[in-house]
Coordinates of C-alpha atoms in Angstrom, one line a residue:
Chain Q
X1 CA 37.4 8.6 28.6
X2 CA 36.5 5.0 27.7
X3 CA 33.5 3.6 29.6
X4 CA 33.6 -0.1 30.4
X5 CA 32.1 -2.7 32.7
X6 CA 33.5 -5.7 34.4
X7 CA 31.1 -8.4 35.7
X8 CA 32.2 -10.7 38.6
X9 CA 30.2 -13.8 37.9
X10 CA 31.3 -15.3 41.2
X11 CA 29.2 -12.7 43.0
X12 CA 26.1 -13.0 40.8
X13 CA 23.2 -14.7 42.7
X14 CA 20.9 -14.8 39.6
X15 CA 18.2 -12.5 41.0
X16 CA 17.6 -10.8 37.6
X17 CA 17.3 -7.4 39.4
X18 CA 19.6 -5.9 36.7
X19 CA 17.3 -7.1 34.0
X20 CA 14.3 -5.5 35.5
X21 CA 16.1 -2.3 36.5
X22 CA 17.2 -2.0 32.9
X23 CA 13.7 -2.6 31.5
X24 CA 12.2 0.0 33.9
X25 CA 15.0 2.5 33.2
X26 CA 14.9 2.2 29.4
X27 CA 11.2 1.3 28.9
X28 CA 12.3 -1.3 26.3
X29 CA 9.8 -3.0 24.1
X30 CA 8.0 -6.1 25.4
X31 CA 10.3 -8.7 23.9
X32 CA 13.5 -6.7 24.3
X33 CA 15.7 -7.3 27.4
X34 CA 18.9 -5.4 27.1
X35 CA 20.4 -7.0 30.2
X36 CA 19.4 -10.6 30.6
X37 CA 21.0 -13.0 33.0
X38 CA 21.9 -16.2 31.1
X39 CA 21.9 -19.4 33.1
X40 CA 23.7 -22.7 32.6
X41 CA 24.3 -25.8 34.6
X42 CA 27.7 -27.3 35.3
X43 CA 28.7 -30.6 36.8
X44 CA 26.7 -33.7 37.2
X45 CA 24.4 -34.8 40.0
X46 CA 25.0 -34.5 43.0
X47 CA 27.7 -32.0 42.3
X48 CA 25.6 -30.0 39.7
X49 CA 24.9 -26.3 40.2
X50 CA 23.6 -23.4 38.2
X51 CA 25.9 -20.6 37.1
X52 CA 24.8 -17.1 36.0
X53 CA 26.2 -14.9 33.3
X54 CA 24.8 -11.4 33.4
X55 CA 25.0 -10.0 29.9
X56 CA 24.4 -6.8 27.9
X57 CA 25.9 -5.0 24.9
X58 CA 29.6 -5.2 25.1
X59 CA 30.2 -1.8 23.5
X60 CA 32.9 -3.2 21.4
X61 CA 35.9 -1.2 20.1
X62 CA 35.6 -2.9 16.8
X63 CA 31.9 -3.2 16.8
X64 CA 30.6 -5.6 14.1
X65 CA 27.1 -4.0 14.3
X66 CA 28.5 -0.7 13.3
X67 CA 30.4 -2.3 10.4
X68 CA 27.4 -4.2 9.2
X69 CA 24.8 -1.4 9.5
X70 CA 24.1 0.0 6.0
X71 CA 22.4 3.2 7.2
X72 CA 24.9 4.4 9.8
X73 CA 22.3 4.1 12.5
X74 CA 24.8 2.5 14.9
X75 CA 27.5 4.8 16.0
X76 CA 30.2 4.8 18.7
X77 CA 30.6 7.9 20.8
X78 CA 34.0 9.3 21.6
X79 CA 33.7 7.7 25.1
X80 CA 33.2 4.2 23.5
X81 CA 29.5 3.8 24.0
X82 CA 27.8 2.3 21.0
X83 CA 24.3 3.7 20.3
X84 CA 21.5 2.8 17.9
X85 CA 19.7 5.8 16.4
X86 CA 16.1 4.8 15.9
X87 CA 15.5 7.9 13.7
X88 CA 18.1 6.6 11.2
X89 CA 17.7 2.8 11.4
X90 CA 16.1 1.2 8.3
X91 CA 15.4 -2.1 10.0
X92 CA 17.7 -4.3 7.9
X93 CA 18.6 -6.4 10.9
X94 CA 22.2 -6.8 9.6
X95 CA 23.5 -5.6 13.0
X96 CA 21.5 -8.4 14.8
X97 CA 23.2 -11.1 12.8
X98 CA 26.5 -9.4 13.1
X99 CA 26.5 -9.1 16.9
X100 CA 28.0 -12.2 18.5
X101 CA 26.3 -11.4 21.8
X102 CA 22.6 -11.1 20.7
X103 CA 22.6 -7.7 22.2
X104 CA 20.5 -5.9 19.5
X105 CA 16.7 -6.0 19.5
X106 CA 14.2 -5.3 16.8
X107 CA 11.0 -3.6 17.9
X108 CA 8.4 -5.5 15.8
X109 CA 5.5 -3.7 17.4
X110 CA 4.2 -6.9 18.9
X111 CA 2.3 -6.4 22.0
X112 CA 1.5 -8.5 25.1
X113 CA 3.4 -11.3 26.6
X114 CA 4.6 -14.1 24.4
X115 CA 3.0 -17.4 25.4
X116 CA 4.6 -20.8 25.3
X117 CA 2.6 -21.7 22.2
X118 CA 3.8 -18.7 20.3
X119 CA 0.5 -16.6 20.7
X120 CA 0.4 -13.5 22.8
X121 CA -1.6 -12.1 25.6
X122 CA -3.5 -8.8 25.3
X123 CA -1.5 -5.5 25.2
X124 CA -0.2 -4.2 28.4
X125 CA 0.5 -0.6 29.7
X126 CA 4.2 -1.3 29.1
X127 CA 3.5 -1.8 25.4
X128 CA 1.9 1.6 25.2
X129 CA 5.0 3.1 26.9
X130 CA 7.3 1.3 24.6
X131 CA 5.4 2.6 21.5
X132 CA 5.9 6.1 22.7
X133 CA 9.6 5.6 23.4
X134 CA 10.6 3.4 20.5
X135 CA 9.9 3.2 16.8
X136 CA 8.4 0.1 15.3
X137 CA 10.7 -1.6 12.7
X138 CA 13.9 -0.3 14.2
X139 CA 16.5 -1.7 16.5
X140 CA 17.4 -0.7 20.1
X141 CA 20.0 -1.8 22.5
X142 CA 21.8 -1.2 25.8
X143 CA 23.3 2.2 26.0
X144 CA 25.3 1.8 29.2
X145 CA 22.5 4.1 30.4
X146 CA 24.3 6.9 28.4
X147 CA 21.5 9.4 29.6
X148 CA 22.5 8.8 33.2
X149 CA 26.2 9.1 32.4
X150 CA 25.6 12.4 30.5
X151 CA 23.4 13.7 33.3
X152 CA 26.0 12.9 35.9
X153 CA 28.9 14.5 34.0
X154 CA 26.8 17.6 33.4
X155 CA 26.2 17.8 37.2
X156 CA 29.7 17.1 38.4
X157 CA 29.0 13.4 39.3
X158 CA 31.3 10.5 38.6
X159 CA 29.9 7.6 36.7
X160 CA 30.7 4.3 38.4
X161 CA 30.7 6.0 41.8
X162 CA 27.6 8.2 42.0
X163 CA 24.4 6.2 41.6
X164 CA 22.7 8.9 39.6
X165 CA 25.5 8.8 37.0
X166 CA 25.9 5.0 36.8
X167 CA 24.0 2.5 34.7
X168 CA 20.8 1.3 36.3
X169 CA 21.9 -2.4 36.3
X170 CA 25.0 -1.6 38.2
X171 CA 23.2 0.5 40.8
X172 CA 20.5 -2.1 41.3
X173 CA 22.7 -5.2 41.7
X174 CA 22.5 -6.3 45.3
X175 CA 25.6 -8.5 45.0
X176 CA 27.6 -5.6 43.4
X177 CA 28.8 -7.9 40.7
X178 CA 28.8 -5.2 38.1
X179 CA 31.6 -2.6 38.3
X180 CA 31.5 0.3 36.0
X181 CA 33.8 3.1 35.2
X182 CA 36.4 4.8 33.0
X183 CA 38.9 2.2 31.6
X184 CA 41.4 5.0 30.9
X185 CA 41.4 6.3 34.5
X186 CA 43.6 4.3 36.8
X187 CA 41.7 5.5 39.8
X188 CA 38.2 4.5 38.5
X189 CA 36.3 1.7 40.3
X190 CA 36.7 -0.6 37.3
X191 CA 40.5 0.0 37.0
X192 CA 41.0 -0.6 40.7
X193 CA 38.9 -3.7 40.6
X194 CA 40.7 -5.2 37.6
X195 CA 44.0 -4.4 39.3
X196 CA 42.9 -6.3 42.4
X197 CA 41.2 -9.2 40.6
X198 CA 43.6 -9.7 37.8
X199 CA 42.9 -9.9 34.1
X200 CA 39.3 -10.3 32.9
X201 CA 37.9 -12.3 30.0
X202 CA 35.6 -11.2 27.2
X203 CA 32.8 -13.3 25.7
X204 CA 33.3 -14.8 22.3
X205 CA 37.0 -14.0 22.0
X206 CA 37.0 -15.6 18.6
X207 CA 34.8 -12.7 17.3
X208 CA 37.7 -10.2 18.0
X209 CA 35.4 -7.4 18.9
X210 CA 37.5 -5.6 21.5
X211 CA 34.6 -5.7 23.9
X212 CA 34.5 -3.1 26.7
X213 CA 32.4 -5.4 28.9
X214 CA 34.5 -8.2 30.4
X215 CA 34.1 -10.9 33.1
X216 CA 36.0 -12.2 36.1
X217 CA 35.0 -14.9 38.5
Chain U
X1 CA -16.2 2.8 47.7
X2 CA -19.7 2.9 46.2
X3 CA -22.3 0.3 46.9
X4 CA -22.1 -1.0 43.4
X5 CA -18.4 -1.8 43.7
X6 CA -17.8 -5.6 43.4
X7 CA -14.8 -6.9 45.0
X8 CA -13.6 -9.9 43.1
X9 CA -11.7 -12.7 44.7
X10 CA -8.5 -14.1 43.1
X11 CA -10.6 -17.2 42.2
X12 CA -13.0 -14.9 40.2
X13 CA -10.1 -13.6 38.1
X14 CA -8.9 -17.1 37.3
X15 CA -11.2 -17.9 34.3
X16 CA -10.6 -14.5 32.8
X17 CA -6.8 -14.9 33.2
X18 CA -7.0 -18.3 31.7
X19 CA -9.0 -17.0 28.7
X20 CA -6.5 -14.2 28.2
X21 CA -3.7 -16.7 28.1
X22 CA -5.5 -18.9 25.8
X23 CA -5.0 -21.9 28.1
X24 CA -1.2 -21.6 28.0
X25 CA 1.2 -20.3 30.5
X26 CA 3.1 -17.2 29.5
X27 CA 6.6 -17.7 28.3
X28 CA 9.0 -17.4 31.2
X29 CA 11.9 -15.6 29.7
X30 CA 14.0 -16.3 32.7
X31 CA 13.6 -20.0 32.3
X32 CA 12.7 -20.5 28.6
X33 CA 14.9 -18.0 26.7
X34 CA 18.1 -17.1 28.6
X35 CA 19.9 -20.3 28.5
X36 CA 23.6 -20.6 27.5
X37 CA 23.1 -22.5 24.3
X38 CA 23.6 -22.2 20.6
X39 CA 21.0 -19.8 19.2
X40 CA 19.6 -19.9 15.7
X41 CA 19.2 -16.6 13.9
X42 CA 15.6 -15.8 13.1
X43 CA 15.7 -12.4 11.6
X44 CA 16.4 -13.4 8.0
X45 CA 14.5 -16.1 6.1
X46 CA 12.6 -16.7 2.9
X47 CA 12.5 -13.2 1.5
X48 CA 16.2 -12.9 1.9
X49 CA 16.8 -16.2 0.1
X50 CA 14.6 -14.9 -2.8
X51 CA 16.5 -11.6 -2.8
X52 CA 19.9 -13.4 -2.8
X53 CA 18.8 -15.7 -5.6
X54 CA 17.3 -13.0 -7.8
X55 CA 20.3 -10.7 -7.4
X56 CA 22.7 -13.5 -8.3
X57 CA 20.7 -14.6 -11.4
X58 CA 20.1 -11.1 -12.6
X59 CA 23.8 -10.2 -12.5
X60 CA 25.0 -13.5 -13.9
X61 CA 22.5 -13.4 -16.8
X62 CA 23.7 -10.0 -18.0
X63 CA 27.4 -10.9 -17.8
X64 CA 27.1 -14.3 -19.4
X65 CA 24.9 -13.3 -22.3
X66 CA 27.2 -10.4 -23.2
X67 CA 30.4 -12.3 -22.5
X68 CA 29.2 -15.1 -24.8
X69 CA 27.9 -12.7 -27.3
X70 CA 24.4 -14.3 -27.1
X71 CA 22.2 -11.4 -25.9
X72 CA 21.2 -10.3 -29.4
X73 CA 20.3 -13.9 -30.4
X74 CA 18.0 -14.7 -27.5
X75 CA 14.9 -12.7 -28.5
X76 CA 13.9 -9.1 -28.1
X77 CA 11.1 -7.1 -26.5
X78 CA 10.6 -3.5 -27.6
X79 CA 13.9 -3.8 -29.4
X80 CA 15.9 -4.6 -26.3
X81 CA 17.4 -8.1 -25.8
X82 CA 15.1 -10.3 -23.8
X83 CA 17.9 -11.5 -21.6
X84 CA 18.6 -7.9 -20.5
X85 CA 15.0 -7.4 -19.6
X86 CA 15.1 -10.6 -17.5
X87 CA 18.2 -9.4 -15.8
X88 CA 16.9 -6.0 -15.0
X89 CA 13.5 -7.3 -13.8
X90 CA 15.3 -9.9 -11.6
X91 CA 17.4 -7.4 -9.9
X92 CA 14.6 -4.8 -9.6
X93 CA 12.3 -7.4 -8.0
X94 CA 15.1 -8.6 -5.7
X95 CA 15.7 -5.0 -4.6
X96 CA 12.0 -4.4 -4.0
X97 CA 11.7 -7.6 -1.9
X98 CA 14.6 -6.3 0.2
X99 CA 13.0 -2.9 0.6
X100 CA 9.7 -4.5 1.5
X101 CA 11.4 -6.6 4.1
X102 CA 13.0 -3.6 5.9
X103 CA 11.6 -2.5 9.2
X104 CA 11.3 1.0 7.8
X105 CA 10.9 0.7 4.0
X106 CA 10.5 4.4 3.4
X107 CA 14.0 5.0 4.7
X108 CA 15.5 2.6 2.2
X109 CA 17.6 5.3 0.6
X110 CA 19.7 5.2 3.8
X111 CA 21.0 1.8 2.7
X112 CA 23.5 3.8 0.6
X113 CA 25.0 5.6 3.5
X114 CA 27.6 3.3 5.0
X115 CA 29.6 2.4 1.9
X116 CA 32.8 2.4 3.9
X117 CA 32.1 -0.8 5.7
X118 CA 28.7 -2.3 5.1
X119 CA 28.3 -5.0 2.5
X120 CA 24.6 -4.1 2.1
X121 CA 25.6 -0.6 1.2
X122 CA 28.1 -1.9 -1.4
X123 CA 25.3 -4.0 -2.9
X124 CA 22.9 -1.1 -2.9
X125 CA 25.3 1.0 -4.9
X126 CA 26.1 -1.9 -7.2
X127 CA 22.4 -2.4 -7.9
X128 CA 22.0 1.3 -8.6
X129 CA 25.0 1.5 -10.9
X130 CA 24.1 -1.7 -12.7
X131 CA 20.5 -0.8 -13.3
X132 CA 21.4 2.8 -14.4
X133 CA 24.3 1.9 -16.7
X134 CA 22.8 -1.3 -17.9
X135 CA 19.5 0.5 -18.7
X136 CA 21.4 3.4 -20.4
X137 CA 23.4 0.9 -22.4
X138 CA 20.4 -0.8 -24.0
X139 CA 18.4 2.4 -24.3
X140 CA 19.4 3.2 -27.9
X141 CA 17.9 -0.1 -29.0
X142 CA 14.5 0.7 -27.4
X143 CA 11.8 0.5 -30.1
X144 CA 8.4 2.0 -29.6
X145 CA 6.3 1.0 -32.6
X146 CA 8.4 1.9 -35.6
X147 CA 10.5 4.6 -33.9
X148 CA 13.7 4.3 -31.9
X149 CA 13.5 7.5 -29.7
X150 CA 17.0 7.1 -28.2
X151 CA 18.8 6.0 -31.4
X152 CA 20.8 9.2 -31.5
X153 CA 22.6 8.5 -28.2
X154 CA 26.4 8.4 -28.7
X155 CA 26.7 4.7 -28.0
X156 CA 24.9 1.5 -29.1
X157 CA 23.3 -1.4 -27.2
X158 CA 25.8 -3.9 -28.6
X159 CA 28.7 -1.8 -27.1
X160 CA 30.8 -1.7 -30.2
X161 CA 32.2 1.8 -29.7
X162 CA 34.6 3.0 -27.0
X163 CA 31.9 4.7 -25.0
X164 CA 29.5 1.7 -25.3
X165 CA 32.3 -0.7 -24.2
X166 CA 33.1 1.5 -21.2
X167 CA 29.5 1.6 -20.1
X168 CA 29.3 -2.2 -20.6
X169 CA 32.4 -2.9 -18.6
X170 CA 31.3 -0.8 -15.7
X171 CA 27.9 -2.3 -15.8
X172 CA 29.4 -5.8 -15.9
X173 CA 31.7 -5.0 -13.0
X174 CA 28.7 -3.8 -11.0
X175 CA 26.9 -7.0 -11.9
X176 CA 29.7 -9.0 -10.4
X177 CA 29.4 -7.1 -7.2
X178 CA 25.6 -7.7 -7.3
X179 CA 26.2 -11.4 -7.6
X180 CA 28.8 -11.5 -4.8
X181 CA 27.7 -9.1 -2.1
X182 CA 24.8 -11.1 -0.7
X183 CA 27.3 -13.8 0.3
X184 CA 29.5 -11.0 1.6
X185 CA 26.7 -9.7 3.8
X186 CA 26.7 -13.1 5.5
X187 CA 30.4 -13.9 5.5
X188 CA 31.9 -10.7 6.8
X189 CA 30.8 -10.8 10.5
X190 CA 32.3 -13.4 12.8
X191 CA 29.2 -13.9 14.9
X192 CA 27.8 -16.9 13.0
X193 CA 30.7 -19.3 12.2
X194 CA 28.9 -21.2 9.4
X195 CA 28.6 -17.9 7.5
X196 CA 32.0 -16.6 8.3
X197 CA 33.8 -18.2 5.4
X198 CA 34.9 -17.2 1.9
X199 CA 33.1 -20.3 0.7
X200 CA 29.7 -18.7 1.3
X201 CA 30.0 -15.9 -1.2
X202 CA 31.8 -18.4 -3.6
X203 CA 28.9 -20.8 -3.3
X204 CA 26.4 -18.0 -4.0
X205 CA 28.5 -16.7 -6.9
X206 CA 28.9 -20.1 -8.7
X207 CA 25.3 -21.1 -7.9
X208 CA 24.2 -17.9 -9.5
X209 CA 26.5 -18.4 -12.5
X210 CA 25.2 -21.9 -13.0
X211 CA 21.5 -20.9 -12.8
X212 CA 22.2 -18.0 -15.2
X213 CA 24.0 -20.2 -17.7
X214 CA 21.2 -22.7 -17.6
X215 CA 18.7 -19.9 -18.2
X216 CA 20.8 -18.7 -21.1
X217 CA 20.8 -22.2 -22.6
X218 CA 17.0 -22.5 -22.1
X219 CA 16.5 -19.2 -23.8
X220 CA 18.8 -20.3 -26.6
X221 CA 16.7 -23.5 -27.0
X222 CA 13.5 -21.4 -27.0
X223 CA 14.9 -19.2 -29.8
X224 CA 16.2 -22.1 -31.9
X225 CA 19.8 -21.0 -31.3
X226 CA 22.0 -24.1 -31.2
X227 CA 23.5 -24.9 -27.8
X228 CA 27.3 -25.0 -28.3
X229 CA 29.5 -27.5 -26.6
X230 CA 31.6 -24.6 -25.2
X231 CA 28.5 -23.3 -23.4
X232 CA 27.9 -26.7 -21.8
X233 CA 31.6 -26.8 -20.7
X234 CA 31.1 -23.4 -19.0
X235 CA 28.1 -24.8 -17.1
X236 CA 30.0 -27.9 -16.2
X237 CA 32.8 -25.7 -14.9
X238 CA 30.5 -23.6 -12.7
X239 CA 28.8 -26.7 -11.3
X240 CA 32.1 -28.4 -10.6
X241 CA 33.5 -25.3 -8.7
X242 CA 30.1 -25.0 -6.9
X243 CA 30.4 -28.6 -5.8
X244 CA 34.0 -28.1 -4.6
X245 CA 33.1 -25.0 -2.6
X246 CA 30.2 -26.7 -1.0
X247 CA 32.3 -29.7 0.0
X248 CA 35.2 -27.5 1.1
X249 CA 32.8 -25.6 3.3
X250 CA 31.4 -28.8 4.8
X251 CA 34.9 -30.1 5.6
X252 CA 36.6 -27.1 7.1
X253 CA 36.4 -25.9 10.8
X254 CA 33.9 -28.7 11.4
X255 CA 34.4 -28.6 15.2
X256 CA 34.1 -24.8 15.6
X257 CA 31.3 -24.0 18.0
X258 CA 28.3 -22.9 16.1
X259 CA 29.5 -24.3 12.8
X260 CA 29.4 -27.8 14.4
X261 CA 25.7 -27.4 15.2
X262 CA 25.0 -25.9 11.7
X263 CA 26.7 -28.9 10.0
X264 CA 24.8 -31.3 12.3
X265 CA 21.5 -29.8 11.1
X266 CA 22.5 -30.0 7.5
X267 CA 24.1 -33.4 7.4
X268 CA 22.3 -35.3 10.1
X269 CA 19.4 -33.3 11.4
X270 CA 16.2 -31.8 10.1
X271 CA 17.6 -30.4 6.9
X272 CA 19.5 -33.5 5.8
X273 CA 17.1 -34.5 3.1
X274 CA 16.7 -31.0 1.7
X275 CA 20.5 -30.2 1.7
X276 CA 22.1 -33.5 0.8
X277 CA 19.3 -34.9 -1.4
X278 CA 18.1 -31.6 -2.7
X279 CA 20.9 -29.1 -2.9
X280 CA 23.9 -31.4 -3.4
X281 CA 22.5 -34.4 -5.3
X282 CA 19.5 -33.2 -7.2
X283 CA 20.6 -29.6 -7.5
X284 CA 24.3 -29.9 -8.2
X285 CA 25.5 -33.5 -9.1
X286 CA 22.5 -34.4 -11.3
X287 CA 22.7 -31.2 -13.3
X288 CA 26.4 -31.8 -13.7
X289 CA 25.7 -35.3 -15.0
X290 CA 23.0 -34.0 -17.3
X291 CA 25.3 -31.3 -18.7
X292 CA 27.8 -34.1 -19.5
X293 CA 25.1 -36.1 -21.2
X294 CA 24.0 -33.1 -23.2
X295 CA 27.6 -32.6 -24.2
X296 CA 27.8 -36.2 -25.4
X297 CA 24.3 -36.5 -27.0
X298 CA 23.6 -33.5 -29.2
X299 CA 19.9 -34.1 -29.7
X300 CA 19.1 -33.9 -25.9
X301 CA 20.5 -30.4 -25.3
X302 CA 17.3 -28.4 -25.6
X303 CA 15.3 -30.7 -23.3
X304 CA 18.1 -31.1 -20.8
X305 CA 18.6 -27.4 -20.6
X306 CA 15.1 -26.9 -19.3
X307 CA 15.5 -29.8 -16.8
X308 CA 18.8 -28.4 -15.6
X309 CA 17.3 -24.9 -15.2
X310 CA 14.4 -26.1 -13.0
X311 CA 16.8 -28.2 -10.8
X312 CA 19.3 -25.4 -10.5
X313 CA 16.7 -22.7 -9.6
X314 CA 15.1 -24.8 -6.9
X315 CA 18.5 -25.9 -5.5
X316 CA 19.9 -22.4 -5.7
X317 CA 17.1 -21.0 -3.7
X318 CA 17.4 -24.0 -1.3
X319 CA 21.1 -23.5 -0.9
X320 CA 20.5 -19.9 0.2
X321 CA 17.5 -20.6 2.4
X322 CA 19.3 -23.4 4.2
X323 CA 22.4 -21.3 4.6
X324 CA 20.2 -18.8 6.4
X325 CA 18.3 -21.4 8.4
X326 CA 21.5 -22.9 9.8
X327 CA 22.9 -19.6 10.8
X328 CA 23.7 -20.4 14.5
X329 CA 25.3 -18.2 17.1
X330 CA 27.5 -20.4 19.4
X331 CA 27.1 -19.9 23.1
X332 CA 28.7 -16.6 24.2
X333 CA 30.9 -18.6 26.6
X334 CA 32.5 -21.9 26.0
X335 CA 31.8 -24.4 28.8
X336 CA 33.6 -27.7 28.3
X337 CA 31.3 -30.7 28.1
X338 CA 28.1 -28.8 27.2
X339 CA 26.4 -28.3 23.8
X340 CA 27.6 -31.3 22.0
X341 CA 25.0 -31.8 19.2

């Protein structure tokens, strides 16, 4: 079993629903967004338009974050999911500088919304939730919603098909641009999609990470 | 709803909201942060530059003073060579700075866990081995008042016996790792192209060696030990190789995404004065010239050693800090025509 995700950027409408669904599902700290949608403009006026690049942890086969972490807090499960163990993390941030995708986030304990001038607003309810869920001074990241996958498998559901067993960002996407499933199963949604759409590309191929998140479109 | 309940209109909330936001709009992460563009790393900074510098100098000092057989001639404190004290203190302080900078300092022992792949773990073990063996090596020389409580240990601080030499060699090997691993921490991952080069650990190594040599020369001057021409040649060699590695790093893979932006900041942007004027000219070329002058004019050596030390320490710290400051992640996706600096 090797979980992976393919993102069809041609389908993305830039609604950021995945970002918000992820934040709600994982109760991530205020400044940490595990699934941001990156924007960029292409072309020149009047032919200019915005393109969207939904992003998240790439759950790399040769994950540089795991290599760099001195404490062994970052580990890859047998199914390919890379997890950060906040109970083990020492907060060296080596993983953050080793990850080419900017997918790892340090919980500094800062509360409130960051303002444009660098100051912050008052704490919010979400800050309190994040403090209960996460440890200050440690890193956290996208887990491919491993808790949902595990729950689904325990209850006979199929990740990538059954919503309760599928990452929140995938389930929420109104344009169905995220396709999730088992890369080693030829009948999984991701394998069938890749067979139909042709080969996918990974981000930062120069980093040679063996990313399990790839892109078409 | 009680009679006392006051229903406030949106207008009534406005001043309060403005006060909360301190007159500024909240950062809009959608618009302000998530753009496909080069991103500068912001998690490592001044404390890491100090850590890198102290580790390099501590390791270099121990190796050079012993390799040149100078440690016993550069002063003593409690019977132990002063140069060894400086080395141990530099590495200990560097280690403490690193621990203090961790998000969870009380778990610092876990830095030893991932020795299989993590350069930080290699460094943690090297620090431990160096401080343990280096400390044990000099212990027989420890003098408390008129007594030497560890004199009976089966080796001697000068490492003249087989056991002493073995301890010294292992300690020196650990000191080499201590000097190099900080550069390795930066150079191993491919995420930041400016860092991903063998030239980064080499720069750190030769910068540390040059600072250590200048410190040895300064301590020699302070102890009325004549500065030999051979010592100055060694310093000249370190500085020459340092200059070559800096230039080589600036001239290779100049158009690689990410490195292009780093070079732009160093050579044309906000760090130009500090890097070109400070690190390269004042911190490398001028000390190189001064070392040649000291070589030619015997009477200037003591004074020039101090000047070179000051220049090299400032430039060595600057080299490391600027290397960190220009650590730039290229955009995760290459889009032709965008992001030219």
